[in-house]
Coordinates of C-alpha atoms and ligand atoms in Angstrom, one line a residue:
D1195 CA 0.0 0.0 0.0
K1196 CA 1.5 3.3 -1.2
G1197 CA -0.5 5.2 1.4
G1198 CA -1.6 7.8 -1.1
W1199 CA 1.9 8.3 -2.6
S1200 CA 2.6 8.0 -6.3
S1201 CA 5.3 5.4 -5.6
F1202 CA 6.7 3.2 -2.8
M1203 CA 9.9 5.2 -3.1
A1204 CA 8.2 8.5 -2.4
K1205 CA 6.4 6.9 0.6
E1206 CA 9.7 5.5 1.9
I1207 CA 11.6 8.8 1.5
T1208 CA 9.0 10.4 3.7
E1209 CA 9.3 7.6 6.2
Q1210 CA 12.9 8.4 7.0
P1211 CA 12.4 10.4 10.2
E1212 CA 10.5 7.3 11.6
A1213 CA 13.1 4.9 10.3
V1214 CA 15.9 6.7 12.2
A1215 CA 13.8 7.2 15.3
N1216 CA 12.9 3.5 15.4
T1217 CA 16.5 2.5 14.9
V1218 CA 17.6 4.6 17.8
R1219 CA 14.7 3.7 20.1
G1220 CA 15.7 1.6 23.1
R1221 CA 19.4 1.9 22.4
L1222 CA 20.0 5.4 23.8
V1223 CA 19.4 5.4 27.5
D1224 CA 20.2 8.4 29.7
G1225 CA 22.5 9.8 27.1
H1226 CA 24.5 6.7 26.5
V1227 CA 24.3 4.1 23.8
E1228 CA 23.9 0.5 24.8
I1229 CA 23.3 -2.2 22.2
P1230 CA 22.5 -5.5 24.1
E1231 CA 23.5 -7.6 21.1
L1232 CA 27.0 -6.1 21.3
T1233 CA 27.2 -6.4 25.0
A1234 CA 26.5 -10.1 24.6
L1235 CA 29.7 -10.4 22.6
G1236 CA 31.6 -9.5 25.7
D1237 CA 33.3 -6.2 26.5
D1238 CA 36.8 -7.8 26.4
L1239 CA 36.3 -8.8 22.8
L1240 CA 35.2 -5.3 21.9
R1241 CA 38.1 -3.7 23.7
E1242 CA 40.6 -6.0 22.0
I1243 CA 39.6 -5.6 18.4
D1244 CA 42.3 -3.8 16.4
R1245 CA 40.6 -3.4 13.1
I1246 CA 37.0 -3.3 11.7
V1247 CA 36.1 -4.4 8.2
I1248 CA 32.7 -3.4 6.9
I1249 CA 31.5 -5.4 4.0
A1250 CA 28.5 -4.5 1.8
C1251 CA 27.3 -3.8 -1.8
G1252 CA 25.8 -0.8 -3.4
T1253 CA 24.0 1.7 -1.3
A1254 CA 24.8 -0.3 1.8
S1255 CA 28.5 0.1 1.0
Y1256 CA 28.1 3.9 1.0
A1257 CA 26.4 3.7 4.4
G1258 CA 29.5 1.7 5.4
M1259 CA 31.8 4.3 4.1
I1260 CA 30.0 7.0 6.0
G1261 CA 30.2 4.7 9.1
T1262 CA 34.0 4.5 8.9
Y1263 CA 34.4 8.2 9.7
A1264 CA 32.2 8.1 12.8
I1265 CA 33.4 4.7 14.2
E1266 CA 37.1 5.7 13.8
Q1267 CA 36.4 9.0 15.5
W1268 CA 34.5 7.6 18.4
A1269 CA 36.1 4.1 18.9
R1270 CA 39.7 5.0 17.7
V1271 CA 40.0 1.8 15.7
P1272 CA 40.9 1.6 12.0
V1273 CA 37.8 0.9 9.9
E1274 CA 37.7 0.1 6.2
V1275 CA 34.9 -0.8 3.8
Q1276 CA 35.3 -3.6 1.2
L1277 CA 32.8 -4.5 -1.4
S1278 CA 31.5 -8.0 -0.4
H1279 CA 32.2 -9.4 -3.9
E1280 CA 35.9 -8.2 -3.8
F1281 CA 36.6 -9.2 -0.3
R1282 CA 37.5 -12.9 -0.5
Y1283 CA 39.3 -12.7 -3.7
R1284 CA 42.1 -10.6 -2.2
D1285 CA 43.1 -13.0 0.5
P1286 CA 42.2 -10.5 3.2
V1287 CA 44.4 -10.1 6.3
L1288 CA 42.1 -11.2 9.1
S1289 CA 42.7 -12.2 12.7
D1290 CA 40.8 -12.9 15.9
R1291 CA 41.1 -9.2 16.7
T1292 CA 39.3 -8.2 13.5
L1293 CA 35.6 -7.4 13.7
L1294 CA 33.6 -7.8 10.5
I1295 CA 30.4 -5.8 10.2
S1296 CA 28.2 -6.6 7.3
V1297 CA 25.6 -4.2 6.1
S1298 CA 22.6 -5.4 4.2
Q1299 CA 19.0 -4.3 4.0
S1300 CA 17.7 -7.6 2.8
G1301 CA 20.1 -9.8 4.7
E1302 CA 20.0 -12.1 1.7
T1303 CA 22.5 -10.5 -0.7
M1304 CA 24.6 -13.6 -1.8
D1305 CA 27.8 -11.6 -2.3
T1306 CA 27.6 -10.4 1.3
L1307 CA 26.6 -13.7 2.7
M1308 CA 29.5 -15.4 1.1
A1309 CA 31.9 -12.8 2.5
V1310 CA 30.4 -13.3 6.0
K1311 CA 30.8 -17.1 5.7
Y1312 CA 34.4 -16.6 4.5
A1313 CA 35.2 -14.5 7.6
I1314 CA 33.4 -17.0 10.0
E1315 CA 35.5 -19.8 8.6
R1316 CA 38.6 -17.8 9.5
G1317 CA 37.5 -17.3 13.1
V1318 CA 36.5 -13.6 12.7
T1319 CA 33.7 -12.2 14.9
T1320 CA 30.8 -11.0 12.7
V1321 CA 28.1 -8.4 13.3
S1322 CA 25.2 -8.0 10.9
V1323 CA 23.5 -4.7 10.4
C1324 CA 20.3 -5.8 8.7
N1325 CA 16.7 -4.6 8.1
T1326 CA 15.1 -7.9 7.8
Q1327 CA 14.4 -9.9 10.9
S1328 CA 15.8 -13.5 10.8
A1329 CA 17.3 -13.1 7.3
T1330 CA 20.2 -15.4 6.5
I1331 CA 23.0 -13.0 7.1
P1332 CA 22.0 -12.0 10.7
R1333 CA 21.3 -15.7 11.5
E1334 CA 24.8 -16.7 10.4
S1335 CA 26.5 -13.8 12.3
D1336 CA 27.6 -13.7 15.9
A1337 CA 25.5 -10.6 16.6
A1338 CA 22.7 -8.8 14.7
V1339 CA 22.1 -5.1 15.1
Y1340 CA 18.8 -4.6 13.3
T1341 CA 17.8 -1.4 11.6
H1342 CA 14.1 -0.7 12.1
A1343 CA 13.3 1.1 8.9
G1344 CA 10.3 -1.2 8.2
P1345 CA 9.8 -3.1 5.0
E1346 CA 11.4 -1.4 2.0
V1347 CA 9.5 -2.1 -1.2
A1348 CA 11.0 0.2 -3.9
V1349 CA 14.1 -1.3 -5.5
A1350 CA 16.1 1.9 -4.9
S1351 CA 17.1 2.0 -1.2
T1352 CA 16.2 5.1 0.7
K1353 CA 15.0 4.7 4.3
A1354 CA 17.2 1.6 4.8
F1355 CA 20.2 3.7 3.9
V1356 CA 19.6 6.3 6.6
A1357 CA 18.8 3.5 9.1
Q1358 CA 22.1 1.8 8.2
I1359 CA 24.1 4.9 8.9
T1360 CA 22.2 5.3 12.2
A1361 CA 23.0 1.7 13.2
L1362 CA 26.7 2.1 12.4
Y1363 CA 26.8 5.3 14.4
L1364 CA 25.2 3.6 17.3
I1365 CA 27.8 0.8 17.0
G1366 CA 30.5 3.4 17.0
L1367 CA 29.2 5.1 20.1
H1368 CA 28.8 1.7 21.9
L1369 CA 32.3 0.8 21.0
G1370 CA 33.7 4.2 22.0
R1371 CA 32.0 3.9 25.4
V1372 CA 33.3 0.4 26.1
R1373 CA 36.8 1.1 24.8
G1374 CA 37.0 4.3 26.8
T1375 CA 37.8 6.4 23.7
L1376 CA 34.6 8.5 23.6
S1377 CA 34.7 11.7 25.7
G1378 CA 31.7 12.5 27.8
D1379 CA 31.2 15.7 25.7
D1380 CA 31.2 13.8 22.4
A1381 CA 28.9 11.2 23.9
R1382 CA 26.4 13.8 25.0
R1383 CA 26.6 15.8 21.8
A1384 CA 26.1 12.6 19.7
A1385 CA 23.1 11.6 21.8
E1386 CA 21.5 15.0 21.4
Q1387 CA 22.0 14.9 17.7
L1388 CA 20.5 11.4 17.5
E1389 CA 17.5 12.6 19.3
E1390 CA 17.1 15.7 17.2
L1391 CA 17.6 13.8 13.9
P1392 CA 14.1 12.7 13.1
G1393 CA 12.9 16.4 13.3
L1394 CA 15.7 17.5 11.1
L1395 CA 15.1 14.7 8.6
G1396 CA 11.5 15.9 8.4
E1397 CA 12.7 19.3 7.3
A1398 CA 15.0 17.7 4.7
V1399 CA 11.9 15.8 3.3
D1400 CA 10.3 19.2 2.9
T1401 CA 12.8 20.1 0.1
H1402 CA 10.6 18.0 -2.2
D1403 CA 8.8 20.8 -4.0
Q1404 CA 11.9 22.8 -4.7
I1405 CA 13.6 19.6 -6.0
A1406 CA 10.6 18.6 -8.1
Q1407 CA 10.8 22.0 -9.9
L1408 CA 14.5 21.6 -10.5
A1409 CA 14.0 18.1 -11.9
H1410 CA 11.1 19.2 -14.1
W1411 CA 13.3 21.5 -16.2
M1412 CA 16.2 19.1 -16.1
A1413 CA 14.2 16.2 -17.6
D1414 CA 16.5 15.9 -20.6
T1415 CA 19.7 16.1 -18.7
R1416 CA 22.2 13.4 -19.9
S1417 CA 24.8 13.5 -17.2
V1418 CA 25.0 14.8 -13.6
L1419 CA 28.0 15.0 -11.3
F1420 CA 28.0 15.1 -7.5
L1421 CA 30.8 16.4 -5.3
G1422 CA 31.4 16.0 -1.7
R1423 CA 34.2 16.0 0.9
H1424 CA 34.7 13.8 4.0
V1425 CA 31.3 12.2 4.7
G1426 CA 29.9 14.2 1.8
Y1427 CA 32.0 12.0 -0.6
P1428 CA 30.1 8.7 0.0
T1429 CA 26.9 10.8 0.0
A1430 CA 27.8 12.1 -3.5
L1431 CA 28.4 8.4 -4.6
E1432 CA 24.9 7.5 -3.3
G1433 CA 23.3 10.5 -5.1
A1434 CA 24.9 9.3 -8.3
L1435 CA 23.9 5.7 -7.8
K1436 CA 20.2 6.7 -7.2
L1437 CA 20.2 8.6 -10.5
K1438 CA 21.7 5.8 -12.5
E1439 CA 19.5 3.3 -11.0
I1440 CA 16.1 4.8 -11.5
A1441 CA 16.5 7.7 -14.0
Y1442 CA 19.0 5.8 -16.2
I1443 CA 21.2 8.9 -16.4
H1444 CA 24.9 8.8 -16.4
A1445 CA 26.1 10.2 -13.0
E1446 CA 29.3 10.1 -11.1
G1447 CA 30.2 11.1 -7.5
F1448 CA 33.6 12.5 -6.7
A1449 CA 35.6 13.5 -3.7
A1450 CA 35.7 17.3 -4.2
G1451 CA 39.5 17.4 -3.7
E1452 CA 39.9 14.9 -6.6
L1453 CA 38.4 17.3 -9.1
K1454 CA 41.7 18.9 -10.1
H1455 CA 43.3 15.4 -10.5
G1456 CA 41.2 14.7 -13.6
P1457 CA 37.4 15.0 -13.4
I1458 CA 37.4 18.8 -13.8
A1459 CA 38.1 18.1 -17.5
L1460 CA 34.4 16.9 -17.7
I1461 CA 33.1 20.3 -16.8
D1462 CA 31.6 22.1 -19.7
H1463 CA 29.0 24.7 -20.3
G1464 CA 25.8 23.8 -18.5
Q1465 CA 27.1 20.6 -16.9
P1466 CA 24.9 20.1 -13.8
V1467 CA 26.9 19.5 -10.6
F1468 CA 25.4 18.9 -7.2
V1469 CA 27.8 20.1 -4.5
L1470 CA 27.4 19.0 -0.9
V1471 CA 28.7 21.9 1.2
P1472 CA 29.8 21.1 4.7
S1473 CA 28.8 23.4 7.5
P1474 CA 30.8 26.6 7.9
R1475 CA 30.2 26.5 11.6
T1476 CA 31.4 23.0 12.4
S1477 CA 33.9 22.5 9.5
P1478 CA 35.1 25.9 8.5
L1479 CA 38.2 24.5 6.7
M1480 CA 36.4 21.9 4.7
H1481 CA 33.7 24.5 3.9
S1482 CA 36.2 27.0 2.4
K1483 CA 37.7 24.2 0.3
V1484 CA 34.4 23.2 -1.1
V1485 CA 33.4 26.8 -1.8
S1486 CA 36.7 27.1 -3.8
N1487 CA 35.7 24.0 -5.7
I1488 CA 32.4 25.6 -6.5
Q1489 CA 34.2 28.7 -7.9
E1490 CA 36.5 26.5 -10.0
I1491 CA 33.7 24.6 -11.7
R1492 CA 31.5 27.6 -12.0
A1493 CA 34.3 29.5 -13.8
R1494 CA 34.2 26.6 -16.3
G1495 CA 30.5 26.8 -17.0
A1496 CA 29.1 24.3 -14.5
R1497 CA 25.5 24.6 -13.4
V1498 CA 25.9 24.4 -9.7
I1499 CA 23.2 23.1 -7.4
A1500 CA 24.6 23.7 -3.9
I1501 CA 23.2 21.9 -0.9
V1502 CA 24.0 24.0 2.1
E1503 CA 23.3 24.5 5.8
K1504 CA 20.6 27.1 6.3
G1505 CA 22.1 30.5 6.8
D1506 CA 25.2 29.8 4.7
T1507 CA 25.2 32.6 2.2
S1508 CA 28.8 32.1 1.0
V1509 CA 27.8 30.1 -2.0
L1510 CA 25.1 32.5 -3.2
P1511 CA 27.2 34.3 -5.7
F1512 CA 28.4 31.1 -7.4
A1513 CA 25.4 28.7 -7.2
D1514 CA 22.5 28.5 -9.7
D1515 CA 20.3 26.8 -7.2
V1516 CA 20.6 26.6 -3.4
I1517 CA 19.0 23.9 -1.3
R1518 CA 18.9 24.6 2.4
L1519 CA 19.0 22.0 5.1
P1520 CA 18.8 22.4 8.9
L1521 CA 21.9 22.7 11.1
T1522 CA 23.7 19.6 12.4
D1523 CA 27.2 18.3 13.1
V1524 CA 29.3 17.2 10.2
L1525 CA 28.9 13.5 10.8
F1526 CA 25.2 13.8 10.7
E1527 CA 25.1 15.8 7.5
P1528 CA 24.8 12.8 5.1
L1529 CA 21.5 11.8 6.6
L1530 CA 20.0 15.1 5.7
Q1531 CA 21.9 15.8 2.4
V1532 CA 20.9 12.5 0.8
I1533 CA 17.2 13.3 1.0
P1534 CA 17.2 16.0 -1.7
L1535 CA 19.3 13.7 -3.8
Q1536 CA 16.8 10.9 -3.4
W1537 CA 14.0 13.3 -4.4
F1538 CA 15.9 14.4 -7.4
A1539 CA 16.4 10.9 -8.7
L1540 CA 12.8 10.1 -8.1
E1541 CA 11.5 13.3 -9.8
L1542 CA 13.8 12.9 -12.8
S1543 CA 12.7 9.3 -13.2
A1544 CA 9.1 10.3 -13.0
A1545 CA 9.6 13.2 -15.4
K1546 CA 11.0 10.7 -17.9
G1547 CA 7.9 8.6 -17.5
L1548 CA 9.8 5.7 -15.9
D1549 CA 8.7 3.2 -13.3
V1550 CA 10.3 4.7 -10.2
D1551 CA 9.8 1.6 -8.0
Q1552 CA 10.8 -1.1 -10.6
P1553 CA 13.8 0.0 -12.6
R1554 CA 14.8 -2.1 -15.5
N1555 CA 17.4 -5.0 -15.0
L1556 CA 17.3 -4.7 -11.2
A1557 CA 15.9 -6.9 -8.4
K1558 CA 15.3 -5.8 -4.8
S1559 CA 17.5 -8.5 -3.4
V1560 CA 20.4 -10.0 -5.3
T1561 CA 20.5 -13.6 -4.3
V1562 CA 23.1 -14.7 -6.9
E1563 CA 26.8 -14.1 -6.8
Ligands
F6R2137 C1 20.6 0.8 -4.4 C2 20.3 -0.6 -3.9 C3 21.4 -1.6 -4.0 C4 21.5 -2.3 -2.6 C5 22.5 -3.5 -2.7 C6 22.7 -4.2 -1.4 O1 19.4 1.6 -4.3 O2 19.3 -0.9 -3.4 O3 22.6 -1.0 -4.3 O4 21.9 -1.4 -1.6 O5 22.1 -4.4 -3.7 O6 21.5 -4.7 -1.0 P1 21.3 -5.2 0.5 O7 21.4 -4.0 1.4 O8 20.0 -5.9 0.6 O9 22.4 -6.2 0.8

């Protein structure tokens, strides 16, 4: 039931505040994060791990990339993401101090399941971040940290993505507390942000009408680029994937700093570029770098669509369109920034008369390797 929406994807985009609230619920008690499924693994084990490998595919891998920044910051342990289907072919270095976290909405993705099994055979502790109760991957894993986004029907993942980021952040905060690496201030600040998040996501959902107008006149666009820095980089990758997937438009995401190492040659008159601008309050250095990137591409004719924090007027002289989002800390920006990108893909797909929920050649859960 689409609940009055034109597509499941539209309905699921609007359900994101709830998806995040439900994923946090019960895991944040008196300002500290406690995930019983991780406690059951034993605090000694969590204290001794010296490396975390996140495995996932597609959108879930971008949630994983975003998770690396937060987990490293809070738990002071090196974290990397590997695509599930690449993982076992590289003879990965694993030990009993490695923690493997798989991220999968369906819990049935064969590539991810095979990677988890490979790790289990080598004695690695495995945690599953999954949206589907009792799916194969959480059942095979040592611990399951469920996202509570509710059933996701549209092939393009939206609410599962924000719930995956949320779950990874909760894991990072739990690990940081147990390992003694998370300061009281950071713990309190993160707890506040997690509590505020559903309201902020609601405001990001309200960008719909502005984005729909933008997509309307961009219906014949052949290529779109997305730029971001830090956590904005995987967010840019996700924005590009959504567009390829449901609007069949060539799209690429770049780390903003990478531009001058090649991709800037793509910028030509009228080339649309979405730029995810970090907050000038919490990340002044990154902010000024991204604003320079905007100036560089604008000077070469790009059509700049800047996604900024409300009140940031620094990009106004260089941007063709400005989308404003509520204020949050840098690590939480992707959860808000991805929403206008999801709307954009949806509206462009709809403007082209495509089936938003059932893109060609794709299945909701990929159960073959
Ligand atoms: C993109 C999308 C896919 C999935 C990927 C992993 O919108 O839906 O990229 O994210 O196939 O699926 P799960 O999370 O079920 O393992």
